[in-house]
mmCIF file of C-alpha atoms and ligand atoms in Angstrom:
data_model
loop_
_atom_site.group_PDB
_atom_site.id
_atom_site.type_symbol
_atom_site.label_atom_id
_atom_site.label_comp_id
_atom_site.label_asym_id
_atom_site.label_seq_id
_atom_site.Cartn_x
_atom_site.Cartn_y
_atom_site.Cartn_z
ATOM 1 C CA MET A 1 0.000 0.000 0.000
ATOM 2 C CA SER A 2 1.360 3.434 -0.935
ATOM 3 C CA SER A 3 1.369 6.459 1.371
ATOM 4 C CA ASP A 4 -1.176 8.117 -0.978
ATOM 5 C CA MET A 5 -3.564 5.234 -0.409
ATOM 6 C CA ILE A 6 -3.160 5.414 3.386
ATOM 7 C CA GLN A 7 -3.707 9.180 3.243
ATOM 8 C CA GLY A 8 -6.833 8.742 1.122
ATOM 9 C CA MET A 9 -8.265 6.110 3.458
ATOM 10 C CA THR A 10 -7.634 8.129 6.602
ATOM 11 C CA GLN A 11 -9.103 11.297 5.095
ATOM 12 C CA GLY A 12 -12.213 9.451 3.934
ATOM 13 C CA ARG A 13 -11.576 10.282 0.256
ATOM 14 C CA PRO A 14 -12.405 7.536 -2.234
ATOM 15 C CA ARG A 15 -9.269 5.675 -3.195
ATOM 16 C CA GLU A 16 -8.059 5.878 -6.798
ATOM 17 C CA VAL A 17 -8.137 2.331 -8.179
ATOM 18 C CA ILE A 18 -7.090 3.016 -11.793
ATOM 19 C CA ARG A 19 -5.027 5.807 -13.241
ATOM 20 C CA THR A 20 -3.853 6.156 -16.812
ATOM 21 C CA GLU A 21 -1.301 8.851 -17.452
ATOM 22 C CA SER A 22 -0.997 9.977 -21.120
ATOM 23 C CA VAL A 23 -1.531 6.391 -22.165
ATOM 24 C CA THR A 24 -1.060 5.551 -25.829
ATOM 25 C CA LYS A 25 -1.595 2.326 -27.751
ATOM 26 C CA THR A 26 -0.423 2.044 -31.330
ATOM 27 C CA TYR A 27 -0.951 -1.164 -33.274
ATOM 28 C CA ASN A 28 1.448 -2.214 -36.057
ATOM 29 C CA VAL A 29 4.014 0.458 -35.185
ATOM 30 C CA GLY A 30 5.916 1.721 -38.241
ATOM 31 C CA LYS A 31 3.916 -0.453 -40.673
ATOM 32 C CA PRO A 32 1.587 0.791 -43.413
ATOM 33 C CA ASN A 33 -1.398 -0.362 -41.310
ATOM 34 C CA GLU A 34 -0.233 1.522 -38.211
ATOM 35 C CA ALA A 35 -3.301 2.333 -36.037
ATOM 36 C CA PHE A 36 -3.279 4.956 -33.277
ATOM 37 C CA ALA A 37 -5.995 3.293 -31.219
ATOM 38 C CA VAL A 38 -5.513 5.313 -28.007
ATOM 39 C CA ARG A 39 -3.659 8.635 -27.941
ATOM 40 C CA SER A 40 -2.434 10.202 -24.737
ATOM 41 C CA VAL A 41 -5.453 9.473 -22.546
ATOM 42 C CA SER A 42 -5.403 10.276 -18.843
ATOM 43 C CA VAL A 43 -8.240 8.992 -16.676
ATOM 44 C CA SER A 44 -8.688 8.497 -12.972
ATOM 45 C CA ILE A 45 -11.167 5.922 -11.687
ATOM 46 C CA LEU A 46 -12.020 5.982 -8.013
ATOM 47 C CA GLU A 47 -13.128 3.107 -5.844
ATOM 48 C CA ASN A 48 -16.873 2.471 -6.354
ATOM 49 C CA ASP A 49 -17.022 4.647 -9.479
ATOM 50 C CA PHE A 50 -19.386 3.665 -12.276
ATOM 51 C CA ALA A 51 -17.429 4.881 -15.301
ATOM 52 C CA VAL A 52 -18.453 4.684 -18.951
ATOM 53 C CA LEU A 53 -16.071 4.988 -21.915
ATOM 54 C CA LYS A 54 -18.262 6.249 -24.728
ATOM 55 C CA GLY A 55 -17.606 7.144 -28.356
ATOM 56 C CA PRO A 56 -18.268 6.063 -31.923
ATOM 57 C CA SER A 57 -16.949 2.887 -33.499
ATOM 58 C CA GLY A 58 -13.158 2.919 -33.763
ATOM 59 C CA SER A 59 -12.717 5.644 -31.129
ATOM 60 C CA GLY A 60 -10.562 3.407 -28.920
ATOM 61 C CA LYS A 61 -13.013 2.298 -26.199
ATOM 62 C CA THR A 62 -12.158 -1.409 -26.320
ATOM 63 C CA THR A 63 -8.450 -0.667 -26.502
ATOM 64 C CA LEU A 64 -8.596 1.639 -23.472
ATOM 65 C CA LEU A 65 -10.656 -0.942 -21.571
ATOM 66 C CA SER A 66 -8.052 -3.624 -22.414
ATOM 67 C CA LEU A 67 -5.269 -1.353 -21.189
ATOM 68 C CA ILE A 68 -7.143 -0.655 -17.936
ATOM 69 C CA GLY A 69 -7.749 -4.398 -17.480
ATOM 70 C CA CYS A 70 -4.074 -5.302 -18.057
ATOM 71 C CA MET A 71 -4.977 -7.282 -21.185
ATOM 72 C CA ALA A 72 -2.834 -5.037 -23.367
ATOM 73 C CA ARG A 73 0.327 -3.085 -22.711
ATOM 74 C CA PRO A 74 0.639 0.623 -23.526
ATOM 75 C CA THR A 75 2.973 1.818 -26.272
ATOM 76 C CA SER A 76 3.753 4.798 -24.030
ATOM 77 C CA GLY A 77 2.412 6.422 -20.892
ATOM 78 C CA SER A 78 1.598 4.587 -17.709
ATOM 79 C CA ILE A 79 -1.209 2.631 -16.050
ATOM 80 C CA THR A 80 -1.546 2.314 -12.316
ATOM 81 C CA VAL A 81 -3.841 -0.306 -10.788
ATOM 82 C CA GLU A 82 -4.544 -0.043 -7.068
ATOM 83 C CA GLY A 83 -1.491 2.134 -6.616
ATOM 84 C CA LYS A 84 0.882 -0.100 -8.590
ATOM 85 C CA ASP A 85 2.393 0.869 -11.946
ATOM 86 C CA VAL A 86 1.621 -2.124 -14.175
ATOM 87 C CA SER A 87 2.852 -0.649 -17.481
ATOM 88 C CA HIS A 88 6.037 -2.693 -17.625
ATOM 89 C CA LEU A 89 5.190 -5.774 -15.568
ATOM 90 C CA PRO A 90 5.995 -9.175 -17.078
ATOM 91 C CA GLU A 91 3.023 -11.175 -18.383
ATOM 92 C CA ARG A 92 2.818 -13.579 -15.407
ATOM 93 C CA PHE A 93 2.324 -10.643 -13.012
ATOM 94 C CA LEU A 94 -0.326 -9.145 -15.285
ATOM 95 C CA THR A 95 -2.160 -12.494 -15.391
ATOM 96 C CA ASN A 96 -2.144 -12.551 -11.623
ATOM 97 C CA ILE A 97 -3.487 -8.969 -11.374
ATOM 98 C CA ARG A 98 -6.191 -9.721 -13.951
ATOM 99 C CA ARG A 99 -7.324 -12.738 -11.959
ATOM 100 C CA ARG A 100 -7.199 -11.039 -8.564
ATOM 101 C CA ILE A 101 -8.707 -7.643 -9.335
ATOM 102 C CA PHE A 102 -10.817 -7.719 -12.506
ATOM 103 C CA GLY A 103 -13.959 -9.453 -13.686
ATOM 104 C CA PHE A 104 -14.434 -9.223 -17.465
ATOM 105 C CA ILE A 105 -17.717 -9.335 -19.349
ATOM 106 C CA PHE A 106 -16.931 -9.652 -23.043
ATOM 107 C CA GLN A 107 -19.089 -8.451 -25.912
ATOM 108 C CA GLN A 108 -19.546 -11.980 -27.309
ATOM 109 C CA PHE A 109 -19.829 -13.459 -23.773
ATOM 110 C CA ASN A 110 -17.022 -15.991 -24.617
ATOM 111 C CA LEU A 111 -18.852 -18.895 -22.974
ATOM 112 C CA ILE A 112 -17.766 -22.447 -23.697
ATOM 113 C CA GLN A 113 -20.531 -23.975 -25.772
ATOM 114 C CA GLY A 114 -21.466 -27.534 -24.824
ATOM 115 C CA MET A 115 -20.603 -26.932 -21.182
ATOM 116 C CA THR A 116 -23.287 -26.215 -18.587
ATOM 117 C CA VAL A 117 -23.985 -22.926 -16.842
ATOM 118 C CA LEU A 118 -22.273 -24.133 -13.654
ATOM 119 C CA GLN A 119 -19.218 -25.458 -15.511
ATOM 120 C CA ASN A 120 -18.784 -22.134 -17.311
ATOM 121 C CA VAL A 121 -19.026 -20.171 -14.066
ATOM 122 C CA LEU A 122 -16.388 -22.382 -12.423
ATOM 123 C CA ILE A 123 -13.820 -22.030 -15.248
ATOM 124 C CA PRO A 124 -11.850 -19.106 -13.722
ATOM 125 C CA LEU A 125 -11.231 -21.211 -10.599
ATOM 126 C CA LEU A 126 -9.424 -23.955 -12.549
ATOM 127 C CA PRO A 127 -5.956 -22.350 -12.410
ATOM 128 C CA THR A 128 -6.349 -21.508 -8.709
ATOM 129 C CA ASP A 129 -5.983 -23.897 -5.770
ATOM 130 C CA SER A 130 -9.349 -22.982 -4.284
ATOM 131 C CA ASN A 131 -11.372 -25.638 -2.485
ATOM 132 C CA PRO A 132 -13.850 -27.205 -5.013
ATOM 133 C CA ALA A 133 -16.689 -27.393 -2.446
ATOM 134 C CA ASP A 134 -16.247 -23.690 -1.609
ATOM 135 C CA GLY A 135 -16.152 -22.857 -5.324
ATOM 136 C CA LEU A 136 -19.386 -24.739 -5.918
ATOM 137 C CA LYS A 137 -21.130 -22.969 -3.020
ATOM 138 C CA LYS A 138 -19.954 -19.605 -4.264
ATOM 139 C CA ALA A 139 -21.025 -20.301 -7.866
ATOM 140 C CA GLU A 140 -24.483 -21.358 -6.690
ATOM 141 C CA ALA A 141 -24.854 -18.250 -4.523
ATOM 142 C CA ILE A 142 -23.883 -15.991 -7.452
ATOM 143 C CA LEU A 143 -26.261 -17.808 -9.824
ATOM 144 C CA GLU A 144 -29.038 -17.501 -7.246
ATOM 145 C CA ASP A 145 -28.390 -13.767 -6.924
ATOM 146 C CA LEU A 146 -28.713 -13.430 -10.720
ATOM 147 C CA ASP A 147 -31.844 -15.597 -10.759
ATOM 148 C CA MET A 148 -29.993 -18.225 -12.803
ATOM 149 C CA LEU A 149 -29.739 -21.112 -10.338
ATOM 150 C CA LYS A 150 -32.710 -22.730 -12.086
ATOM 151 C CA ARG A 151 -30.513 -23.001 -15.194
ATOM 152 C CA ARG A 152 -27.500 -24.451 -13.323
ATOM 153 C CA ASP A 153 -27.243 -27.677 -15.350
ATOM 154 C CA PHE A 154 -28.419 -26.339 -18.720
ATOM 155 C CA PRO A 155 -25.902 -26.291 -21.577
ATOM 156 C CA VAL A 156 -25.190 -22.605 -22.232
ATOM 157 C CA ASN A 157 -26.091 -22.923 -25.931
ATOM 158 C CA SER A 158 -29.694 -23.695 -24.905
ATOM 159 C CA LEU A 159 -30.069 -20.298 -23.191
ATOM 160 C CA SER A 160 -31.390 -16.969 -24.465
ATOM 161 C CA GLY A 161 -28.976 -14.085 -25.108
ATOM 162 C CA GLY A 162 -29.918 -12.346 -21.857
ATOM 163 C CA GLU A 163 -29.428 -15.577 -19.896
ATOM 164 C CA GLN A 164 -26.061 -16.226 -21.559
ATOM 165 C CA GLN A 165 -24.980 -12.779 -20.484
ATOM 166 C CA ARG A 166 -25.959 -13.541 -16.891
ATOM 167 C CA VAL A 167 -23.734 -16.613 -17.057
ATOM 168 C CA ALA A 168 -20.939 -14.364 -18.328
ATOM 169 C CA ILE A 169 -21.591 -11.996 -15.412
ATOM 170 C CA ALA A 170 -21.603 -14.887 -12.921
ATOM 171 C CA ARG A 171 -18.305 -16.151 -14.341
ATOM 172 C CA ALA A 172 -16.838 -12.650 -14.011
ATOM 173 C CA LEU A 173 -17.859 -12.622 -10.334
ATOM 174 C CA ILE A 174 -16.516 -16.007 -9.245
ATOM 175 C CA ASN A 175 -13.149 -14.568 -8.152
ATOM 176 C CA ASP A 176 -14.948 -11.787 -6.259
ATOM 177 C CA PRO A 177 -13.325 -8.983 -8.289
ATOM 178 C CA ALA A 178 -13.160 -5.416 -7.008
ATOM 179 C CA ILE A 179 -13.469 -4.027 -10.542
ATOM 180 C CA ILE A 180 -15.937 -5.145 -13.216
ATOM 181 C CA LEU A 181 -15.067 -4.365 -16.848
ATOM 182 C CA ALA A 182 -17.639 -4.797 -19.617
ATOM 183 C CA ASP A 183 -17.259 -4.182 -23.351
ATOM 184 C CA GLU A 184 -20.426 -3.207 -25.279
ATOM 185 C CA PRO A 185 -22.514 -5.328 -22.895
ATOM 186 C CA THR A 186 -25.862 -4.230 -24.342
ATOM 187 C CA ALA A 187 -24.938 -4.736 -28.000
ATOM 188 C CA HIS A 188 -26.968 -7.948 -28.328
ATOM 189 C CA LEU A 189 -29.803 -7.037 -25.969
ATOM 190 C CA ASP A 190 -33.178 -5.374 -26.519
ATOM 191 C CA THR A 191 -34.019 -2.248 -24.508
ATOM 192 C CA ALA A 192 -35.667 -4.111 -21.621
ATOM 193 C CA LEU A 193 -32.736 -6.526 -21.252
ATOM 194 C CA ALA A 194 -30.266 -3.635 -21.510
ATOM 195 C CA ALA A 195 -32.087 -1.933 -18.625
ATOM 196 C CA ASP A 196 -31.913 -5.208 -16.659
ATOM 197 C CA PHE A 197 -28.181 -5.362 -17.329
ATOM 198 C CA MET A 198 -27.732 -1.849 -15.944
ATOM 199 C CA LYS A 199 -29.735 -2.835 -12.851
ATOM 200 C CA ILE A 200 -27.342 -5.738 -12.267
ATOM 201 C CA MET A 201 -24.334 -3.415 -12.645
ATOM 202 C CA HIS A 202 -25.800 -0.979 -10.095
ATOM 203 C CA HIS A 203 -26.420 -3.904 -7.750
ATOM 204 C CA LEU A 204 -22.747 -4.909 -8.073
ATOM 205 C CA ARG A 205 -21.716 -1.330 -7.429
ATOM 206 C CA ASP A 206 -23.919 -1.256 -4.326
ATOM 207 C CA GLN A 207 -21.852 -4.228 -3.114
ATOM 208 C CA GLY A 208 -18.839 -1.887 -3.165
ATOM 209 C CA ARG A 209 -17.401 -2.796 -6.556
ATOM 210 C CA THR A 210 -16.104 -0.420 -9.220
ATOM 211 C CA VAL A 211 -17.679 -0.703 -12.681
ATOM 212 C CA VAL A 212 -16.138 0.388 -15.998
ATOM 213 C CA ILE A 213 -18.113 -0.093 -19.225
ATOM 214 C CA ALA A 214 -17.148 0.662 -22.835
ATOM 215 C CA SER A 215 -20.300 1.444 -24.777
ATOM 216 C CA HIS A 216 -21.863 3.550 -27.482
ATOM 217 C CA ASP A 217 -25.377 2.735 -26.237
ATOM 218 C CA PRO A 218 -27.322 5.690 -24.726
ATOM 219 C CA VAL A 219 -29.038 3.222 -22.335
ATOM 220 C CA VAL A 220 -25.596 2.927 -20.746
ATOM 221 C CA PHE A 221 -24.036 6.387 -20.987
ATOM 222 C CA GLU A 222 -27.249 8.332 -20.345
ATOM 223 C CA ASP A 223 -28.020 6.386 -17.174
ATOM 224 C CA SER A 224 -28.501 8.972 -14.420
ATOM 225 C CA ARG A 225 -26.624 7.019 -11.760
ATOM 226 C CA ILE A 226 -23.275 6.598 -13.503
ATOM 227 C CA SER A 227 -20.514 8.644 -11.902
ATOM 228 C CA GLN A 228 -18.175 9.378 -14.787
ATOM 229 C CA VAL A 229 -18.308 9.497 -18.592
ATOM 230 C CA VAL A 230 -15.120 9.561 -20.666
ATOM 231 C CA SER A 231 -15.920 10.705 -24.225
ATOM 232 C CA MET A 232 -13.580 9.229 -26.819
ATOM 233 C CA ARG A 233 -13.003 10.121 -30.457
ATOM 234 C CA ASP A 234 -10.164 9.012 -32.750
ATOM 235 C CA GLY A 235 -8.343 7.526 -29.776
ATOM 236 C CA ARG A 236 -8.426 10.724 -27.733
ATOM 237 C CA SER A 237 -10.386 11.658 -24.680
ATOM 238 C CA LEU A 238 -12.486 14.686 -25.625
ATOM 239 C CA GLY A 239 -13.577 15.290 -22.093
ATOM 240 C CA ILE A 240 -14.514 13.706 -18.824
ATOM 241 C CA GLN A 241 -17.837 14.385 -17.177
ATOM 242 C CA ARG A 242 -18.148 13.624 -13.463
ATOM 243 C CA ASN A 243 -21.655 13.352 -12.069
ATOM 244 C CA VAL A 244 -20.839 12.854 -8.410
HETATM 245 N N1 ATP B 4 -5.579 -5.656 -32.721
HETATM 246 C C1 ATP B 4 -5.611 -4.575 -33.509
HETATM 247 N N2 ATP B 4 -4.761 -4.431 -34.533
HETATM 248 C C2 ATP B 4 -4.773 -3.339 -35.325
HETATM 249 N N3 ATP B 4 -5.617 -2.303 -35.165
HETATM 250 C C3 ATP B 4 -6.492 -2.383 -34.165
HETATM 251 C C4 ATP B 4 -6.555 -3.516 -33.285
HETATM 252 N N4 ATP B 4 -7.541 -3.317 -32.372
HETATM 253 C C5 ATP B 4 -8.067 -2.120 -32.664
HETATM 254 N N5 ATP B 4 -7.449 -1.559 -33.735
HETATM 255 C C6 ATP B 4 -7.765 -0.235 -34.326
HETATM 256 O O1 ATP B 4 -7.712 0.724 -33.278
HETATM 257 C C7 ATP B 4 -8.783 1.649 -33.390
HETATM 258 C C8 ATP B 4 -9.604 1.614 -32.096
HETATM 259 O O2 ATP B 4 -10.253 0.354 -31.997
HETATM 260 P P1 ATP B 4 -11.169 -0.070 -30.779
HETATM 261 O O3 ATP B 4 -11.588 -1.460 -31.043
HETATM 262 O O4 ATP B 4 -10.461 0.202 -29.523
HETATM 263 O O5 ATP B 4 -12.387 0.961 -30.938
HETATM 264 P P2 ATP B 4 -13.846 0.912 -30.299
HETATM 265 O O6 ATP B 4 -14.150 2.298 -29.873
HETATM 266 O O7 ATP B 4 -13.919 -0.155 -29.281
HETATM 267 O O8 ATP B 4 -14.762 0.552 -31.542
HETATM 268 P P3 ATP B 4 -16.170 -0.283 -31.574
HETATM 269 O O9 ATP B 4 -17.228 0.674 -31.076
HETATM 270 O O10 ATP B 4 -16.345 -0.596 -33.024
HETATM 271 O O11 ATP B 4 -16.028 -1.483 -30.718
HETATM 272 C C9 ATP B 4 -9.565 1.259 -34.631
HETATM 273 O O12 ATP B 4 -9.120 2.063 -35.677
HETATM 274 C C10 ATP B 4 -9.188 -0.183 -34.863
HETATM 275 O O13 ATP B 4 -9.239 -0.515 -36.214
HETATM 276 MG MG1 MG B 5 -15.111 -1.829 -29.062
#
């Protein structure tokens, strides 16, 4: 723990959990297809924030989300996660941070077809040495909370889109992450299901978690309870709006 973090805690200020400092990501550096996906973006995400990265297609939302979630490394600039500069950490450390701190909800859900709901939710525990009985209890409690326990033994390919997403959310929660990251989570949902998704995210935030979503859907970025909107265009942050 850094002295900044101790100071923040003792003064009752929310702790900063993510900080990007002039972060840049360029794909195919020096090649004809060079792409400046993220250009010098600085954001600060506080504990229990509900932040949305918004912008048109190609504006760099997914890339910035991947950088925040330690799935990609910056070309320049720095990224700090829970007070630790992760910009130059070797891959095995990044894997460990990803597993310990983040829960990812991917646009395509990335479920393993042919496996059941429960099996999919338990997947992130495979590389850990957690007790299988504890893992099972936890998975069932999370599924219950998402009203999906009734589907426990269903193959995921037999579920509706909204249900598949709940499995993806449950899987993201199995390691009890402090920070939830979601990329275009409402892209395959109708308006009612998108509103349900937002309700679930607010519920997770009420549990004390931090939520960061990349989205160009107004249902997400016009939600009145989100705390921060980062507007992206052509890889740059055009502005940051803080609601609380
Ligand atoms: N792996 C990659 N290799 C090369 N270029 C990439 C790669 N990923 C993204 N890009 C480019 O970087 C830019 C930003 O892409 P990114 O996917 O981050 O945008 P986005 O805002 O998430 O878009 P969308 O709304 O379509 O999901 C785009 O021009 C894209 O073509
Ligand atoms: Mg994207």
